[in-house]
Amino acid sequence: MNQRITIPIGPQHPSLKEPGCFTITLEGEKVVSAVVGVGYNHRGLEKACEARTYIQDMYLIERVCGICSHTHSTAFCQAVEALAGVEISRRAAYIRVIMAELERLHSHLLWLGVAGHEIGFDTLLMYSWRDREKVLDALALLGGNRVNYGINTIGGVRRDISPSECEQLRSMLDFIEEEDKYFIDLALHESTLAARLGGIGRLSYEDALRLGAVGPVARASGVPTDIRVIEKYAAYDEFPMEVITDEHSDVFGRAVVRVKEIMESIKLIRFALDNLPDGELKVNVPRRIPEGEVLSRTEAPRGEDIHYVRSNGTDKPDRVRVRAASEANWHSVAHMLEGDYLADVPIIIAAIDPCYSCTDRAIVLDHRDTGCQQVLDWEALRRYSVDFYRERGFDAKSIKIPERKIIR
Amino acid sequence: MTKTFMERAVDWGRRKSPWIIHFNAGACNGCDIEVVDALTPRFDLERLGMLQQGTPRHADVLVCTGAVTLQTRDRLKQIYNQMPEPKFVIAVGSCACSGGIFDGCYCINGGVDSVVPVDAYLPGCAARPEAIIDVVNKLLKKWEEKQKEE
Ligand code: SF4
């Protein structure tokens, strides 16, 4: 007789570094359904951004996530620059690309280690994290810090790359390239790895589209989506790029995509170093940003990262919204878990390279059983806040919200 | 109070091999990565006998990163209560020390010390692995001195 058991995993659990709670219903060893509970890391960043100036927000936005901090700040900068109507110099755009690709290197190596750890292959963790240190050294060399490098600023970048730093970068790249050849060989030919990762966490091409998967998860299902190619932000329009896809549609495919992307990133950085143009680092941007709204996209190591910024003519944004890549991928995780074994749960979750601090933005609670849905649209939210304050003796009705202007 | 031989042996063991548990109370991930980094080949905290543990019931030192969010507050208390005595808490990163950059956000309770008592503070955004090794080392030294006094 099959009995169903529900087990909660998390929020503090041995396999992941961040808090997330999974409620998994099992039938024997098989997962029948999985509910992903996130939100433990929600700090209220978007609201905090509205209370600070654009320059202060830069520092806040970088700390949305410590792993892909550069992507977030690039997306935010692009949005503000578009609102202000300024164009950054080519050199600044190239430096942004170099940092973004270095970030991808370190993030993918990090993932490789975490994945190795989840399947009990700790040697891989130690190897890849050892190599990752070299990339962190390079990031520290260019940005001054190992984690939140703070290289971006509105209107350009804060630091230049000197010729001697270029040389050091090149020798680091040679090292990583050699190591990555080994990792590719390992991923493609090591039979134990293929046996462990193959066939679990399946996500078909159709499902990837239907559930809105992004980044390496989508690419491993054969969907050639890459914002660097689709939208060609920063300096990517000048770079020869190849979108790496894979047809395996499982965890193995995601590993293959990531190790191959490391190679691609190395090529991009080399190209950038060879063709680094001259120019100003930073153009001046007025403190007060004209009214308007902008949606800006970048390709984070984990996929598409969207920032929405609405300005109201002052030096503070009216609304900032961050839709990080992991947020899009959570929907597919619940789908991927169904039908797999309990023992595969950690690696399937790890395979999307989840980032909770990215994900935990605003939370919508959908109480289907009680029929009470706490989804408020803009107007309802405003009415709610007006009533809330009126009860406390303050009439917010008198405050006018500026009309939204859409710029294209 | 004089300790028996057995008690002294246990103390020595604990000092020489403290097991840590890592909890993310709402960090941006930067400090967490650096904590894990400290356990991997270049920095290798295991040289000091440190081992990361999955469950709080096996751990001596709670390494806590990030400003405490309203959601994790009760979890942090629970984890702290589950740890056996004697226990230590290290707040890693500026956020964990005081709330840092997130101080004042509507979902933030404050630094780690607003929820559980903290033995060592390590500021820095992100705290570097070298600093993490140093803080662990200092904590152990202090504990050793305290034990000698007893
Ligand atoms: S101290 Fe800085 S790096 Fe560490 S968790 Fe806080 S914001 Fe992130």
XYZ file of C-alpha atoms and ligand atoms in Angstrom:
566
model
C 0.000 0.000 0.000
C 1.280 3.368 -0.877
C 1.211 5.855 1.889
C 1.943 9.482 1.288
C 4.266 11.305 3.615
C 5.008 14.980 3.633
C 8.378 16.128 4.799
C 9.570 19.676 5.211
C 13.177 20.451 4.311
C 14.654 23.674 5.586
C 14.864 26.565 6.130
C 18.227 25.751 7.643
C 19.539 22.678 5.946
C 22.867 21.063 5.405
C 23.040 21.218 1.639
C 22.466 24.847 0.814
C 23.954 27.991 2.214
C 20.767 29.942 2.195
C 17.382 29.568 3.836
C 14.628 28.084 1.738
C 11.890 25.685 2.707
C 10.680 22.807 0.588
C 7.601 20.806 1.437
C 7.929 17.514 -0.323
C 5.224 14.866 -0.538
C 6.542 11.381 -1.018
C 5.068 8.113 -2.089
C 7.649 5.585 -1.072
C 10.850 7.122 -2.340
C 9.259 9.059 -5.158
C 8.354 12.716 -5.014
C 4.701 13.278 -5.877
C 4.603 16.989 -5.377
C 6.876 19.699 -4.151
C 6.101 23.138 -2.838
C 8.864 25.679 -2.849
C 8.770 28.146 0.008
C 11.062 31.108 -0.290
C 11.013 34.506 1.301
C 13.289 34.016 4.298
C 15.738 36.436 2.816
C 13.287 39.182 2.017
C 14.794 42.373 3.327
C 12.757 45.082 1.676
C 15.442 46.279 -0.671
C 13.163 47.741 -3.302
C 11.429 49.913 -0.765
C 14.766 50.988 0.659
C 15.859 52.039 -2.830
C 12.968 54.456 -3.058
C 14.128 56.273 0.037
C 17.691 56.811 -1.185
C 19.327 58.684 -4.011
C 20.402 56.949 -7.196
C 24.041 56.904 -6.167
C 23.219 55.386 -2.796
C 20.996 52.863 -4.511
C 23.982 51.610 -6.484
C 25.470 50.233 -3.303
C 22.189 48.744 -2.225
C 21.489 47.131 -5.578
C 24.916 45.521 -5.588
C 23.924 43.763 -2.410
C 20.829 42.175 -3.835
C 23.096 39.205 -4.304
C 26.735 38.736 -3.470
C 27.390 36.296 -6.293
C 25.987 38.237 -9.222
C 26.379 41.729 -7.797
C 27.851 43.176 -10.972
C 24.924 42.058 -13.113
C 22.440 43.733 -10.837
C 24.332 46.978 -10.707
C 24.819 46.936 -14.495
C 21.108 46.492 -15.056
C 20.305 49.294 -12.649
C 22.917 51.634 -14.144
C 21.661 50.978 -17.646
C 18.150 51.832 -16.573
C 19.184 55.096 -14.930
C 21.441 56.027 -17.846
C 18.587 55.426 -20.251
C 16.334 57.632 -18.158
C 18.932 60.380 -18.039
C 19.580 59.970 -21.741
C 23.339 59.537 -21.517
C 25.544 57.108 -23.373
C 28.538 55.579 -21.643
C 31.906 55.446 -23.332
C 33.010 52.326 -25.190
C 35.848 51.767 -22.756
C 33.471 51.779 -19.821
C 31.185 49.365 -21.664
C 34.126 47.032 -22.323
C 35.179 47.110 -18.681
C 31.622 46.250 -17.696
C 31.742 43.264 -20.025
C 35.063 42.093 -18.624
C 33.715 42.239 -15.087
C 30.485 40.527 -16.081
C 32.344 37.664 -17.699
C 34.738 37.314 -14.778
C 31.694 37.117 -12.582
C 30.255 34.396 -14.776
C 33.519 32.470 -14.481
C 33.478 32.588 -10.710
C 29.790 31.836 -10.479
C 29.953 28.791 -12.757
C 32.999 27.422 -10.971
C 31.157 27.925 -7.712
C 28.178 26.027 -9.082
C 30.345 23.179 -10.256
C 31.718 22.799 -6.756
C 28.314 22.959 -5.105
C 26.947 20.395 -7.545
C 29.895 18.131 -6.814
C 29.232 18.493 -3.116
C 25.546 17.608 -3.516
C 26.333 14.317 -5.228
C 29.031 13.390 -2.755
C 31.877 14.265 -5.096
C 33.711 16.553 -2.703
C 36.951 16.376 -4.656
C 35.257 18.335 -7.398
C 34.194 20.956 -4.851
C 37.760 21.384 -3.657
C 39.184 21.486 -7.188
C 36.778 23.985 -8.596
C 36.843 26.264 -5.566
C 40.612 26.226 -5.630
C 40.513 27.473 -9.210
C 37.797 29.939 -8.380
C 40.201 31.685 -6.005
C 42.249 32.776 -9.015
C 39.196 34.439 -10.520
C 38.423 36.128 -7.221
C 41.982 37.419 -7.144
C 41.436 38.924 -10.569
C 38.180 40.501 -9.445
C 39.878 41.922 -6.379
C 42.658 43.260 -8.583
C 40.234 45.113 -10.830
C 37.532 46.074 -8.372
C 39.305 46.177 -5.036
C 37.057 43.682 -3.308
C 36.488 39.981 -3.641
C 32.729 40.052 -3.503
C 30.924 43.324 -4.073
C 33.392 44.932 -6.431
C 31.634 48.275 -6.830
C 33.064 48.853 -10.287
C 29.913 50.305 -11.782
C 28.733 53.805 -11.286
C 25.993 55.717 -13.008
C 27.511 56.975 -16.228
C 30.373 54.512 -16.506
C 32.829 52.661 -14.309
C 34.916 53.713 -11.349
C 38.208 52.021 -12.126
C 40.374 51.627 -15.137
C 42.294 48.557 -16.252
C 46.013 49.179 -16.632
C 48.244 47.266 -19.099
C 49.933 45.380 -16.270
C 46.566 44.303 -14.945
C 45.701 43.082 -18.434
C 48.771 40.884 -18.355
C 47.839 39.420 -14.984
C 44.334 38.780 -16.251
C 45.682 36.972 -19.266
C 47.829 34.638 -17.232
C 44.856 33.920 -14.971
C 42.767 33.102 -18.030
C 45.393 30.679 -19.325
C 45.304 28.872 -16.019
C 41.510 28.693 -15.884
C 41.376 27.527 -19.487
C 43.648 24.579 -18.738
C 41.606 23.681 -15.672
C 38.335 24.040 -17.514
C 39.521 21.644 -20.228
C 39.825 19.131 -17.451
C 36.346 19.930 -16.143
C 34.825 19.608 -19.609
C 36.540 16.305 -20.057
C 35.250 15.240 -16.658
C 31.701 16.316 -17.383
C 31.560 14.704 -20.792
C 33.456 11.482 -20.232
C 33.374 10.598 -16.567
C 30.906 7.750 -16.465
C 29.983 8.059 -12.784
C 29.065 11.705 -13.211
C 26.923 10.992 -16.253
C 25.233 8.103 -14.481
C 24.481 10.206 -11.425
C 23.303 13.333 -13.200
C 21.735 11.920 -16.359
C 17.977 11.574 -16.489
C 17.142 13.401 -13.279
C 15.374 16.736 -13.032
C 14.045 16.557 -16.566
C 12.630 19.683 -18.150
C 11.531 19.336 -21.750
C 11.834 22.073 -24.346
C 8.095 22.778 -24.186
C 8.077 22.863 -20.398
C 11.053 25.185 -20.319
C 9.135 27.613 -22.496
C 5.871 27.138 -20.650
C 7.379 27.632 -17.200
C 9.531 30.516 -18.303
C 12.909 29.023 -17.477
C 15.880 31.291 -18.143
C 19.641 31.055 -18.379
C 21.560 27.783 -18.311
C 18.437 25.881 -17.251
C 16.607 26.905 -20.409
C 19.687 26.493 -22.572
C 20.168 22.956 -21.289
C 16.665 22.215 -22.572
C 17.594 23.462 -26.007
C 16.100 26.963 -25.746
C 18.664 29.372 -27.173
C 17.930 32.286 -24.894
C 20.722 34.616 -23.929
C 20.180 38.316 -23.302
C 23.742 39.006 -24.368
C 22.700 37.962 -27.856
C 19.053 38.996 -27.847
C 19.548 42.489 -26.545
C 23.296 43.107 -26.902
C 23.603 45.501 -23.996
C 26.876 47.148 -22.867
C 29.476 46.279 -25.505
C 28.175 42.851 -26.446
C 27.214 44.022 -29.939
C 30.905 43.981 -30.855
C 31.632 40.547 -29.468
C 31.509 37.319 -31.440
C 29.194 35.205 -29.349
C 27.995 31.695 -29.446
C 24.967 30.564 -27.480
C 25.690 27.246 -25.830
C 22.775 24.875 -25.753
C 22.399 21.238 -24.969
C 19.764 18.663 -25.750
C 19.988 16.544 -22.615
C 17.296 18.537 -20.762
C 18.410 17.180 -17.402
C 20.873 18.008 -14.655
C 23.678 16.553 -16.738
C 22.835 18.953 -19.550
C 22.960 21.888 -17.170
C 26.414 20.860 -16.016
C 27.606 20.581 -19.621
C 26.215 23.978 -20.524
C 27.935 25.614 -17.582
C 31.384 24.132 -18.096
C 31.216 25.067 -21.775
C 30.125 28.582 -20.904
C 33.270 28.975 -18.848
C 35.237 28.480 -22.071
C 33.035 30.976 -23.874
C 33.536 33.564 -21.138
C 37.293 33.136 -21.323
C 37.119 33.834 -25.063
C 35.021 36.933 -24.472
C 37.413 38.345 -21.880
C 40.393 37.711 -24.175
C 38.593 39.482 -26.997
C 37.799 42.413 -24.708
C 41.402 42.697 -23.533
C 42.678 42.608 -27.112
C 40.273 45.261 -28.320
C 39.987 47.513 -25.311
C 39.215 50.963 -26.768
C 40.445 54.231 -25.339
C 38.129 56.748 -23.832
C 36.690 58.365 -20.768
C 35.715 56.160 -17.869
C 32.709 58.113 -16.809
C 30.369 60.674 -18.262
C 28.558 63.084 -16.007
C 24.979 62.314 -15.183
C 22.745 64.927 -13.542
C 21.641 64.172 -10.019
C 18.019 64.716 -10.865
C 16.795 62.124 -13.293
C 13.960 63.186 -15.637
C 10.605 61.519 -15.308
C 10.060 58.219 -17.080
C 10.183 54.471 -16.739
C 12.576 51.907 -18.077
C 12.971 48.160 -18.179
C 16.528 46.988 -18.439
C 17.758 43.455 -18.931
C 21.098 41.759 -18.470
C 22.277 38.186 -18.584
C 23.307 37.131 -15.103
C 25.263 33.897 -14.640
C 21.919 32.344 -13.717
C 19.871 33.842 -16.514
C 17.890 36.874 -17.395
C 17.921 39.650 -14.827
C 15.320 42.388 -15.184
C 15.316 45.757 -13.503
C 12.479 48.199 -13.730
C 13.055 51.775 -12.643
C 10.524 54.563 -12.600
C 11.702 58.066 -11.907
C 9.758 61.150 -10.976
C 12.141 63.959 -11.726
C 13.849 64.028 -8.334
C 17.139 62.471 -7.256
C 15.345 59.434 -5.862
C 13.595 56.723 -7.857
C 9.863 56.365 -7.597
C 9.867 52.606 -7.928
C 12.544 49.979 -8.368
C 11.732 46.412 -9.165
C 14.231 43.596 -9.434
C 13.323 40.325 -11.115
C 16.355 38.136 -10.708
C 17.013 34.992 -12.675
C 16.392 32.495 -9.895
C 12.937 33.925 -9.383
C 12.007 32.811 -12.884
C 13.511 29.374 -12.430
C 11.705 28.391 -9.255
C 8.575 27.497 -11.192
C 10.405 24.851 -13.116
C 11.984 23.393 -9.967
C 8.671 22.169 -8.582
C 7.978 20.598 -11.952
C 11.409 18.999 -12.188
C 11.180 17.443 -8.744
C 7.985 15.551 -9.460
C 8.583 11.898 -10.199
C 12.177 11.865 -9.061
C 13.651 10.167 -6.029
C 14.102 11.871 -2.694
C 17.852 11.355 -2.876
C 17.968 13.435 -6.043
C 16.169 16.417 -4.532
C 19.280 18.343 -3.381
C 21.074 18.106 -6.703
C 17.964 18.993 -8.700
C 17.465 22.092 -6.595
C 21.140 22.944 -6.826
C 21.071 22.456 -10.598
C 19.234 25.706 -11.203
C 21.937 27.387 -9.138
C 19.356 28.878 -6.825
C 19.968 32.195 -5.208
C 17.552 33.017 -2.460
C 18.680 36.523 -1.764
C 18.028 37.301 -5.424
C 14.652 35.676 -5.327
C 13.240 37.071 -2.176
C 11.821 40.272 -3.448
C 8.158 40.985 -2.921
C 5.999 38.081 -1.959
C 2.559 37.194 -3.187
C 0.573 34.879 -0.975
C -1.984 32.800 -2.763
C -4.237 31.075 -0.257
C -6.157 28.898 -2.605
C -7.901 26.902 0.122
C -9.339 29.915 1.841
C -10.096 31.742 -1.352
C -8.369 34.816 -0.040
C -5.843 36.135 -2.460
C -3.497 38.817 -1.331
C -2.685 40.167 -4.729
C -3.150 43.894 -4.821
C -2.858 45.945 -7.939
C -1.422 49.423 -7.848
C -4.732 51.163 -7.177
C -5.880 48.715 -4.520
C -2.534 48.971 -2.797
C -2.847 52.739 -2.777
C -6.377 52.611 -1.399
C -5.191 50.220 1.255
C -2.371 52.516 2.310
C -4.685 55.548 2.326
C -7.094 53.756 4.640
C -4.249 52.454 6.745
C -2.944 55.934 7.396
C -6.353 57.518 7.794
C -7.025 55.157 10.676
C -3.898 56.549 12.244
C -5.002 60.119 11.765
C -3.143 61.057 8.608
C -4.890 61.792 5.345
C -2.820 60.636 2.407
C -5.524 61.436 -0.150
C -4.071 64.877 -0.613
C -0.850 63.467 -2.050
C -0.920 63.222 -5.826
C 0.884 60.485 -7.682
C 2.471 61.771 -10.896
C 1.126 60.478 -14.169
C 3.206 57.716 -15.667
C 5.072 58.603 -18.776
C 6.264 55.811 -20.985
C 9.444 56.287 -22.926
C 10.454 53.973 -25.706
C 36.073 24.133 41.191
C 38.607 21.632 39.991
C 37.816 19.631 36.942
C 38.191 15.932 36.612
C 40.566 14.499 34.082
C 37.683 13.559 31.833
C 36.215 17.065 31.864
C 39.561 18.553 31.027
C 39.953 16.122 28.172
C 36.556 17.117 26.777
C 37.445 20.795 27.070
C 40.691 20.205 25.247
C 38.904 18.336 22.493
C 36.376 21.072 22.071
C 39.027 23.726 21.917
C 41.103 21.892 19.401
C 38.239 20.883 17.180
C 35.253 23.195 17.310
C 32.470 22.230 14.926
C 30.677 25.036 13.244
C 27.257 25.503 11.808
C 26.568 28.197 9.313
C 23.260 30.014 9.207
C 22.188 32.653 6.751
C 19.754 34.972 8.471
C 19.181 37.245 5.496
C 22.574 37.904 3.999
C 23.249 38.935 0.443
C 25.209 35.723 -0.093
C 28.517 37.533 -0.177
C 29.489 36.618 3.341
C 28.136 33.083 3.021
C 30.341 32.436 0.064
C 33.314 33.740 1.997
C 32.501 31.457 4.927
C 32.389 28.456 2.599
C 35.516 29.770 0.927
C 37.301 29.661 4.239
C 36.652 25.915 4.318
C 38.079 25.218 0.869
C 41.704 24.601 -0.152
C 43.259 28.044 -0.165
C 42.223 29.009 3.350
C 41.312 25.623 4.764
C 39.807 26.229 8.188
C 40.040 22.500 8.797
C 43.663 23.054 9.695
C 42.364 24.462 12.961
C 40.255 21.388 13.461
C 37.104 23.102 12.284
C 34.462 21.100 10.563
C 31.215 22.277 9.154
C 28.204 20.469 10.497
C 24.749 20.080 9.085
C 22.828 20.052 12.320
C 22.916 22.512 15.202
C 22.875 19.659 17.698
C 26.425 18.740 16.757
C 27.835 22.225 16.601
C 29.802 24.359 19.036
C 30.039 27.579 17.069
C 27.210 29.276 15.206
C 28.541 31.326 12.332
C 25.752 33.690 11.452
C 25.720 35.971 8.440
C 23.359 38.700 7.391
C 20.908 41.018 9.019
C 18.137 39.057 10.683
C 14.902 39.244 8.714
C 11.513 38.889 10.336
C 11.134 35.496 8.676
C 14.347 33.986 9.969
C 14.208 35.503 13.449
C 12.391 32.609 15.067
C 14.460 30.065 13.166
C 17.643 31.637 14.435
C 16.372 31.457 18.008
C 15.408 27.820 17.484
C 18.785 26.908 16.097
C 20.542 28.677 18.921
C 18.443 26.829 21.480
C 19.159 23.493 19.859
C 22.910 23.865 20.208
C 24.521 22.157 23.204
C 26.393 24.165 25.846
C 28.954 25.696 25.749
C 28.094 27.525 22.541
C 29.482 30.500 20.720
C 28.084 32.839 18.136
C 30.140 34.695 15.568
C 28.478 37.474 13.611
C 30.178 37.581 10.214
C 29.814 40.673 8.060
C 28.656 44.203 8.652
C 25.049 43.156 8.228
C 25.294 40.588 10.969
C 27.039 43.033 13.292
C 24.536 45.839 13.088
C 22.147 45.383 10.210
C 24.666 47.149 7.986
C 23.374 48.462 4.726
C 19.957 46.923 5.318
C 19.438 48.603 8.659
C 16.074 50.301 8.680
C 14.465 48.174 5.981
C 10.946 47.180 6.910
C 11.675 43.478 7.020
C 14.840 43.665 9.097
C 14.955 42.939 12.785
C 18.500 44.230 13.265
C 21.885 42.617 13.723
C 22.325 39.101 15.025
C 22.749 40.427 18.545
C 19.179 41.683 18.499
C 18.096 38.042 18.662
C 20.836 35.930 20.225
C 23.916 36.866 22.279
C 27.025 37.274 20.141
C 30.578 36.419 21.250
C 32.569 37.811 18.355
C 31.832 40.471 15.772
C 33.493 40.514 12.401
C 32.720 43.584 10.307
C 33.460 43.860 6.603
C 31.388 43.761 3.489
C 32.096 41.048 2.677
C 34.251 39.753 5.511
C 37.361 38.219 3.999
C 38.202 34.583 4.643
C 41.478 35.627 6.302
C 39.448 37.658 8.764
C 37.160 34.722 9.412
C 40.133 32.533 10.264
C 41.454 35.262 12.521
C 38.197 35.694 14.397
C 37.890 31.964 14.981
C 41.443 31.847 16.215
C 40.887 34.732 18.605
C 37.704 33.225 19.916
C 39.465 29.972 20.675
C 42.344 31.762 22.402
C 39.948 33.717 24.592
C 38.124 30.580 25.505
C 41.364 28.836 26.358
C 42.330 31.648 28.717
C 38.960 31.538 30.355
C 39.264 27.821 30.889
C 42.688 28.242 32.444
C 41.317 30.752 34.902
C 38.598 28.374 36.025
S 28.051 42.330 5.048
Fe 27.962 42.879 2.868
S 28.627 41.020 1.808
Fe 28.087 40.427 3.877
S 25.978 39.771 3.767
Fe 25.966 41.945 4.315
S 25.799 43.044 2.397
Fe 26.394 40.963 1.914
